[in-house]
Tab-separated table of C-alpha atoms in Angstrom:
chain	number	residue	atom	x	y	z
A	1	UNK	CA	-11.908	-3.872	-0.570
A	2	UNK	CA	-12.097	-6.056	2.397
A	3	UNK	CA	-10.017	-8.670	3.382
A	4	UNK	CA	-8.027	-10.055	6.818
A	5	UNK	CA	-4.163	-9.662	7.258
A	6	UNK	CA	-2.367	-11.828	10.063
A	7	UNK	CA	-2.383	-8.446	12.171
A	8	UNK	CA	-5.832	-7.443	11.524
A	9	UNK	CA	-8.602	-6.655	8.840
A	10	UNK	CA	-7.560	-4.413	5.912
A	11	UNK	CA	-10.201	-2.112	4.639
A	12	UNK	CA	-10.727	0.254	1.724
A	13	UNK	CA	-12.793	2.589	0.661
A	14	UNK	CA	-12.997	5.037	-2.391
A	15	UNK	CA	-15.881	6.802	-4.223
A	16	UNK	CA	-16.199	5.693	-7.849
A	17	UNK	CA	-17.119	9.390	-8.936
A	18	UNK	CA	-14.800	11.382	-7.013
A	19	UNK	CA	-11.599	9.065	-7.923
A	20	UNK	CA	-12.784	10.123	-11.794
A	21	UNK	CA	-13.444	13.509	-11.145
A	22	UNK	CA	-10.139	14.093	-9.114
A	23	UNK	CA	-8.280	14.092	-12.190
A	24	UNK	CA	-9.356	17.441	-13.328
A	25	UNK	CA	-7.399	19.720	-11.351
A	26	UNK	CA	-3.270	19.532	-10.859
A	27	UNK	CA	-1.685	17.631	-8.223
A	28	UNK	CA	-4.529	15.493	-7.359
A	29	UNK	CA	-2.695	12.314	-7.952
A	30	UNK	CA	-0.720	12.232	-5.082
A	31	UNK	CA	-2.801	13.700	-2.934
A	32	UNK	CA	-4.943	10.672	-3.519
A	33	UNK	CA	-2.316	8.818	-2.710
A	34	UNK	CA	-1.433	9.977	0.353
A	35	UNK	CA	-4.767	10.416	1.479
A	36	UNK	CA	-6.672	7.309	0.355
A	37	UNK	CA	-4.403	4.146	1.395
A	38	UNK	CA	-4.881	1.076	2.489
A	39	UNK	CA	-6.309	1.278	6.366
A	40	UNK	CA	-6.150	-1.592	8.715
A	41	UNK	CA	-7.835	-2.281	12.013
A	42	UNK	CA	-5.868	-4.482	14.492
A	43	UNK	CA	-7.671	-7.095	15.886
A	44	UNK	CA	-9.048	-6.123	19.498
A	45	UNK	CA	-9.507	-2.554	18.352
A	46	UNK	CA	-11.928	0.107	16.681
A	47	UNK	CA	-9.947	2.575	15.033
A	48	UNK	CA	-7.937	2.246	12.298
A	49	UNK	CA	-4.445	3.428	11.045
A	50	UNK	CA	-2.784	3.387	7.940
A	51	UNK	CA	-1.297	0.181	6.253
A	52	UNK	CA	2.270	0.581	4.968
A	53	UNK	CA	3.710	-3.314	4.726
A	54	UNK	CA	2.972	-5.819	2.219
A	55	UNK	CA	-0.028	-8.216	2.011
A	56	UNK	CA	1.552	-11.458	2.064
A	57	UNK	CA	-0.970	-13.426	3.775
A	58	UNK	CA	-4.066	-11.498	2.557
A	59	UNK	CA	-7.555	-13.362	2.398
A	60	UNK	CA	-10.030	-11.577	0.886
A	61	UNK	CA	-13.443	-11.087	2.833
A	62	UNK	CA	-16.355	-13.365	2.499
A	63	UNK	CA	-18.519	-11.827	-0.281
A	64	UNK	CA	-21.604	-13.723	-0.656
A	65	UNK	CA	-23.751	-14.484	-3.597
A	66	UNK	CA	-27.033	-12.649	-3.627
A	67	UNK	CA	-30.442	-14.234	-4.384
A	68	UNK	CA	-31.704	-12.792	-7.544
A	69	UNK	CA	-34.224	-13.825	-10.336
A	70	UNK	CA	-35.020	-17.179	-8.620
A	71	UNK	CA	-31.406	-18.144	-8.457
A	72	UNK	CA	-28.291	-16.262	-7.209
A	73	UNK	CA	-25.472	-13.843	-8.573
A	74	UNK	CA	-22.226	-12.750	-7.804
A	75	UNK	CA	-22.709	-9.686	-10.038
A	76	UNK	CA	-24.424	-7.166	-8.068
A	77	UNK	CA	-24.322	-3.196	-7.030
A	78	UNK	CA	-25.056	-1.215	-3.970
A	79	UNK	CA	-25.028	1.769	-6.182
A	80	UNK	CA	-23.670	2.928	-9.245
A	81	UNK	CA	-24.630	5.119	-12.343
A	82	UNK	CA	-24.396	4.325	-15.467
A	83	UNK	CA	-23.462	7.218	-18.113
A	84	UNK	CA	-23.691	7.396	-22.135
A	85	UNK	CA	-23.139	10.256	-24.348
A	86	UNK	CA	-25.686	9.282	-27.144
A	87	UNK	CA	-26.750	11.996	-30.097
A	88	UNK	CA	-29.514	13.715	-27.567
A	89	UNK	CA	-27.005	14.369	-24.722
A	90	UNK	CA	-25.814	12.408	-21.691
A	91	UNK	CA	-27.902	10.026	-19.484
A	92	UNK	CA	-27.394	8.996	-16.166
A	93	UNK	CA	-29.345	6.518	-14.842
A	94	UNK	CA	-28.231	5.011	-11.416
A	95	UNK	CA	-27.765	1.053	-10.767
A	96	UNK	CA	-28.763	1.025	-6.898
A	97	UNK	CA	-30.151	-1.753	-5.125
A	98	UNK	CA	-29.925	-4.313	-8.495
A	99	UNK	CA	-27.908	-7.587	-9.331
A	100	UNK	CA	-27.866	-9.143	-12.525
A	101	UNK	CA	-29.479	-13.176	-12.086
A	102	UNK	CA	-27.968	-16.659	-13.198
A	103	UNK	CA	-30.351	-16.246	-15.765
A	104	UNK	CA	-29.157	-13.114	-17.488
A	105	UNK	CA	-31.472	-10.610	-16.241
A	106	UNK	CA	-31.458	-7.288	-14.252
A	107	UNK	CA	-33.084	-8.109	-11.159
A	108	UNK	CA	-34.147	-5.939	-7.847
A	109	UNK	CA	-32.101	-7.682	-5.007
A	110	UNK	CA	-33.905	-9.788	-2.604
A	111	UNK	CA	-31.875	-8.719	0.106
A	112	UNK	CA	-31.086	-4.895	1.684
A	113	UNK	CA	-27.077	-4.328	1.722
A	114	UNK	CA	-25.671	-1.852	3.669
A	115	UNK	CA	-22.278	-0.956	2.845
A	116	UNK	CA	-20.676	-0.981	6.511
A	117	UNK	CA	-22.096	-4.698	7.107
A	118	UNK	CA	-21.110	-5.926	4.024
A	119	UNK	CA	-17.904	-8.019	4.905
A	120	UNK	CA	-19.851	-9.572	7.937
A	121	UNK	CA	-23.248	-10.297	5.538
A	122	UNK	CA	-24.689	-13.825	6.742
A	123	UNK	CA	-27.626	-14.428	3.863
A	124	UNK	CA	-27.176	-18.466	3.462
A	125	UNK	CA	-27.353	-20.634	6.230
A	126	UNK	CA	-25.896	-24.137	5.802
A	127	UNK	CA	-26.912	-26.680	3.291
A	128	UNK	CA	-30.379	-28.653	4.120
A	129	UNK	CA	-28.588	-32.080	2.442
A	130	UNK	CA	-29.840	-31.803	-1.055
A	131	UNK	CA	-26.080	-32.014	-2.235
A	132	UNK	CA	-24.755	-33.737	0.877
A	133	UNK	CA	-22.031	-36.559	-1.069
A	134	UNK	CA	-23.048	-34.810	-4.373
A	135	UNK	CA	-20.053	-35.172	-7.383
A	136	UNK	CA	-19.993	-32.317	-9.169
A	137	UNK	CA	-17.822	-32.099	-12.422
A	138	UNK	CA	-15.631	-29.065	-12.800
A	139	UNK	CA	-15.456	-28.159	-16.432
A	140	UNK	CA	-13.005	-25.558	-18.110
A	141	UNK	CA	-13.474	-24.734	-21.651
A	142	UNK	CA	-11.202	-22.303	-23.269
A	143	UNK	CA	-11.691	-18.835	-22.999
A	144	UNK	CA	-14.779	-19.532	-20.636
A	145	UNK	CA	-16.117	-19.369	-16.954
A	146	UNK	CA	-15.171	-22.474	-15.313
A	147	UNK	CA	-17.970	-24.056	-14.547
A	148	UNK	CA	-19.424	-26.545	-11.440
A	149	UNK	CA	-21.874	-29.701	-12.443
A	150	UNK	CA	-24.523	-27.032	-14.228
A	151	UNK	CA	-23.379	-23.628	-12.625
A	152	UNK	CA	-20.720	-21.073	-12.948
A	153	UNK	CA	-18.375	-21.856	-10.590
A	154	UNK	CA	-18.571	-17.917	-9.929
A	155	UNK	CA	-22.143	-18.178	-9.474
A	156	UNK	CA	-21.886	-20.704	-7.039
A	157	UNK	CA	-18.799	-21.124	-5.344
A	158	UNK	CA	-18.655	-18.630	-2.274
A	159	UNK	CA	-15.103	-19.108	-1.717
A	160	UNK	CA	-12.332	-21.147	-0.428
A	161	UNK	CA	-11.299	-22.296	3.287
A	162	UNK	CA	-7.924	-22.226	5.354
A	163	UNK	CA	-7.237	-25.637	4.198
A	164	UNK	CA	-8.393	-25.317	0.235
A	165	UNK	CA	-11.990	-27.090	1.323
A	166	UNK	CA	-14.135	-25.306	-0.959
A	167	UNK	CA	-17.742	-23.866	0.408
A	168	UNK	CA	-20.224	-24.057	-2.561
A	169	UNK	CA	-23.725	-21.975	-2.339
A	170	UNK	CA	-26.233	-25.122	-3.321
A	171	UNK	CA	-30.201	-24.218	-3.736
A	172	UNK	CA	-30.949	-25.440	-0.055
A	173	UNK	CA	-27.879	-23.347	1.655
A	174	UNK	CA	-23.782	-23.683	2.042
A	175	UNK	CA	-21.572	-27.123	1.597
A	176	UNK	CA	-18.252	-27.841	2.093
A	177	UNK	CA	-16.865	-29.945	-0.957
A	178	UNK	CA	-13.195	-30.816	-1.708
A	179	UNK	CA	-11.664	-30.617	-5.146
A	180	UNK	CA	-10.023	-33.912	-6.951
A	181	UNK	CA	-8.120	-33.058	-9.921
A	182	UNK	CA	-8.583	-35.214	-13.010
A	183	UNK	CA	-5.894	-33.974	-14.818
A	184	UNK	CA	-2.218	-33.461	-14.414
A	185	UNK	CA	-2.014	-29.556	-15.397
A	186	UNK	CA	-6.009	-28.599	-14.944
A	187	UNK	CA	-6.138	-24.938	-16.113
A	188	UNK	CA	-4.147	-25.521	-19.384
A	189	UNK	CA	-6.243	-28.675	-20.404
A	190	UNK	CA	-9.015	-28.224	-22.084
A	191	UNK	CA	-12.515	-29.808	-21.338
A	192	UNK	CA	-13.155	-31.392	-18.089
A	193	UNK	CA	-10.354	-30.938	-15.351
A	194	UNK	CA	-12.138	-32.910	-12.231
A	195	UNK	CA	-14.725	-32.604	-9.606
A	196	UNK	CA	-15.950	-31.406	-6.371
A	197	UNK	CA	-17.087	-33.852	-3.946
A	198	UNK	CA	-19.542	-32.631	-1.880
A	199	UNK	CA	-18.517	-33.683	2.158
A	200	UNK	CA	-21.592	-31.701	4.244
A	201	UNK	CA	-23.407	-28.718	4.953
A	202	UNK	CA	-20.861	-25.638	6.061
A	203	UNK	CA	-22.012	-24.684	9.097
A	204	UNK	CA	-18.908	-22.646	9.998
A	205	UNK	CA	-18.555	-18.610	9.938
A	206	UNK	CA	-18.752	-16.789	6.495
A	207	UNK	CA	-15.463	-14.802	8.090
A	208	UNK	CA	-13.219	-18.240	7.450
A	209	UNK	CA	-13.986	-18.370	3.596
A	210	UNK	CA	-12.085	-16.651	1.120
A	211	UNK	CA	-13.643	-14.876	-1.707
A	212	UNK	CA	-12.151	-13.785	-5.088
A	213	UNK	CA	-10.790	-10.335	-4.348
A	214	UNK	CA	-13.051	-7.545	-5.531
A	215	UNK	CA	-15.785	-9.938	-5.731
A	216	UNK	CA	-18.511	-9.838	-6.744
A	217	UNK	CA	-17.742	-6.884	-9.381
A	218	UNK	CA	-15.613	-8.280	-11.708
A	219	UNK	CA	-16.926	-9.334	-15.434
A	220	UNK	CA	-14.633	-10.977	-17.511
A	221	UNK	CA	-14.713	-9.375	-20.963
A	222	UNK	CA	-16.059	-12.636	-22.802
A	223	UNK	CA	-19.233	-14.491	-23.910
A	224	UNK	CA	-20.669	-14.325	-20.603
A	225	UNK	CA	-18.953	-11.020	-19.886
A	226	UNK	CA	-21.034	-9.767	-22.754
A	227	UNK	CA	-24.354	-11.417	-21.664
A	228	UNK	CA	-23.972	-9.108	-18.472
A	229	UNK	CA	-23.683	-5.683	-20.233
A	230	UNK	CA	-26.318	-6.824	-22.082
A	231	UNK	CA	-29.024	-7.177	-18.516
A	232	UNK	CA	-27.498	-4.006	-17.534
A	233	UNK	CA	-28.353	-2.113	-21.087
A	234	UNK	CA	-32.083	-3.746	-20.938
A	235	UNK	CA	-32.009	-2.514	-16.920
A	236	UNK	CA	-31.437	0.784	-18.459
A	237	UNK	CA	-33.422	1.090	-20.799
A	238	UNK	CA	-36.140	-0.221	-18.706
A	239	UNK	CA	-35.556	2.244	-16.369
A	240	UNK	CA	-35.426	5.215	-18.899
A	241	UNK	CA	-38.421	3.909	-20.618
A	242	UNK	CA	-40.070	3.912	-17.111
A	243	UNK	CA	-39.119	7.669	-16.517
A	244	UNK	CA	-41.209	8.744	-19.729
A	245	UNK	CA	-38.053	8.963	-21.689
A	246	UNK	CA	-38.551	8.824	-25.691
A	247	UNK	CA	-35.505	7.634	-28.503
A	248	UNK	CA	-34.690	5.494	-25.456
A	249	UNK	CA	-32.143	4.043	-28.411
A	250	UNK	CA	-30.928	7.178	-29.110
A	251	UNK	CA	-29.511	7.489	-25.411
A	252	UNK	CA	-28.383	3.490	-24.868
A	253	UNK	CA	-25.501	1.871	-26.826
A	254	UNK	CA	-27.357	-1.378	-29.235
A	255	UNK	CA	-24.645	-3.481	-27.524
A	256	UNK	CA	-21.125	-3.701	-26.069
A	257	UNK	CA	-17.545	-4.437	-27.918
A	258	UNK	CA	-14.482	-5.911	-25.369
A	259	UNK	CA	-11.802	-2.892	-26.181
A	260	UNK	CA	-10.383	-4.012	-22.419
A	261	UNK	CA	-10.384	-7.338	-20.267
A	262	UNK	CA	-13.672	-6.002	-18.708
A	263	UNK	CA	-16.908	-4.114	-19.506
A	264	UNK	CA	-19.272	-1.347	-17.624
A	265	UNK	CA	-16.689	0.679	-15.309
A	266	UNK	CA	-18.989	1.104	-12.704
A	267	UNK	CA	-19.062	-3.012	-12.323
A	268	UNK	CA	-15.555	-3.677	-12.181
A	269	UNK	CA	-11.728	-3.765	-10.382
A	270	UNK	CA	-8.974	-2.636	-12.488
A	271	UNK	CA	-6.352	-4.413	-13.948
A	272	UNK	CA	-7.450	-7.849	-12.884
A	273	UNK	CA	-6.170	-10.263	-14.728
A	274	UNK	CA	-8.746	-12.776	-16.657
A	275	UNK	CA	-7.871	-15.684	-15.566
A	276	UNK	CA	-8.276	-14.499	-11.925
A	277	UNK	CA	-12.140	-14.881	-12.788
A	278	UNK	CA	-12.023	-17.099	-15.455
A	279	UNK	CA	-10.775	-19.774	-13.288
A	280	UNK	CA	-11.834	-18.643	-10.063
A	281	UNK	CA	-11.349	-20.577	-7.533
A	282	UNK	CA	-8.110	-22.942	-9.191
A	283	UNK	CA	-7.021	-19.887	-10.025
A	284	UNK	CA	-4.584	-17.338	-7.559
A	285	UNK	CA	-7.703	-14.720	-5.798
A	286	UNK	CA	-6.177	-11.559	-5.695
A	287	UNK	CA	-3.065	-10.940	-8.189
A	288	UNK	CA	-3.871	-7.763	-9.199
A	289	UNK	CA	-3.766	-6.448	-5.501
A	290	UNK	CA	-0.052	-8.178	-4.306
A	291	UNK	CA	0.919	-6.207	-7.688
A	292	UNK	CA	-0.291	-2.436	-6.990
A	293	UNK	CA	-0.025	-3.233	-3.121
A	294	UNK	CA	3.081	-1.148	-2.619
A	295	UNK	CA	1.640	2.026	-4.408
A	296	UNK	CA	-1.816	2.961	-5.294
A	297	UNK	CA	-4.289	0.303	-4.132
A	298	UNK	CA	-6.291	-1.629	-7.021
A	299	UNK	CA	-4.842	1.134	-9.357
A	300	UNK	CA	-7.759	3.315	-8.865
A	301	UNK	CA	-5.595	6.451	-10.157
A	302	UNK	CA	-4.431	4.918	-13.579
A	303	UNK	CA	-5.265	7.836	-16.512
A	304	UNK	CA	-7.040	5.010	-17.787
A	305	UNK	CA	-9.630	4.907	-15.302
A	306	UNK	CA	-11.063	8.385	-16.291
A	307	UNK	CA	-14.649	9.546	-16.187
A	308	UNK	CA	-16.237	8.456	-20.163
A	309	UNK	CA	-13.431	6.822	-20.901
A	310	UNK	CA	-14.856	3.390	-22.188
A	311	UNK	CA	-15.069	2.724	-26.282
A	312	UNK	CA	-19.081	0.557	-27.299
């Protein structure tokens, strides 16, 4: 996690397999605790130093959208591995370097990430004009990713500025667009709850726009939740097939079940609530972090967040 503080930018790291694995042996819990939190950097300086206040005033980092599939994605990995325990034994197969496209496909990024540059990543210029005074309707339907004129709004909306200006990722590069409400209570009506009106190409720095926190791994566990496990399982079995595997089925799960708010471990935050993503950006960013803030960051060290501990 990434984000900016009044007194400098908050950073935090962790190790998806270690964090799992440091469950096996006794006392490891608060010895991540102590040794993991929260670090901040004050502005001016290198080094950083533990973080022991609250986070009222967080923003989270600028986390862009990543071409992918001739389109773009907010559902993406640096590296991970995906792990099933099928009736020939376990396979790993890892998820590096991959993003999963508008279109519902596994796709090879278009871009090289490196983890250390990733809160600073400028990969979209501003806006050529295509959308310049553009009126896009912002459409909510129940149980659903809210969605911008004919995108996901999670697709597509790169974040939110100081002000509540949106900046919106259009084919041609960034736009700032403000939001006009169209109904009284937006996220509880159902059906169409505005629009975006498109001002001008943004211009500005990526470092002023907000980004839902965690982005861009979080999958909402719901029709378009599922659609994602489902490029990932292909991506896999691709990639198994590729490696001269036979009974690829035999290793990979048919399909995926929601037995949580969110699928594939490897892909997601913990304990986000949905509507943080559901209604991103109407919606309050970063809940789920002003809740574990005060103890153990993101709640990486739940029992729940053990190593094979999903349910297909």
């Amino acid at each position: 996690m990434v984000g900016r503080l009044p007194r400098g930018d908050l950073v935090y790291r962790c190790y998806l397999s270690f964090y799992k694995d440091s469950f096996y042996w006794e006392g490891s819990l608060e010895w991540w605790r102590q040794n993991f939190r929260l670090r901040v950097i004050p502005r001016g300086e290198k080094d950083d130093t533990y973080w022991d206040g609250d986070l009222r005033g967080f923003r989270a980092a600028y986390v862009p959208p990543m071409p992918a599939g001739g389109g773009f994605s907010r559902w993406w990995w640096l590296w991970g591995v995906f792990a099933y325990e099928g009736p020939l034994g376990v396979s790993y197969v890892g998820l590096g370097g991959a993003a999963v496209s508008e279109g519902f496909t596994a796709e090879r990024l278009g871009v090289e990430l490196e983890v250390e540059k990733l809160a600073g990543l400028r990969v979209h210029g501003a806006g050529g004009g295509e959308l310049a005074g553009a009126e896009l309707p912002v459409v909510k339907e129940r149980g659903r990713y809210l969605r911008v004129g004919r995108w996901l709004a999670w697709h597509r909306v790169a974040g939110v500025l100081e002000g509540g200006r949106w900046v919106i990722l259009g084919d041609d590069g960034l736009y700032e667009a403000e939001f006009v409400a169209t109904a009284k209570n937006p996220l509880e009506d159902f059906g169409e709850v505005g629009f975006v009106k498109v001002l001008a190409p943004y211009g500005g720095s990526e470092q002023d726009v907000a980004s839902p926190c965690g982005a861009p791994r979080l999958v909402a566990c719901n029709e378009e939740g599922l659609r994602v496990a489902g490029a990932v399982l292909d991506y896999v079995r691709r990639a198994l097939r590729e490696a001269g595997v036979e009974g690829v089925d035999l290793f990979v799960p048919s399909s995926w079940r929601c037995a949580r708010p969110f699928v594939i471990p490897e892909l997601v935050e913990v304990d986000v609530p949905d509507e943080a993503i559901l209604h991103w950006p109407l919606a309050d960013p970063c809940p789920h972090v002003l809740k574990v803030a005060a103890g153990d960051p993101l709640g990486l060290t739940t029992p729940a967040t053990c190593f094979m501990c999903w349910e297909w």
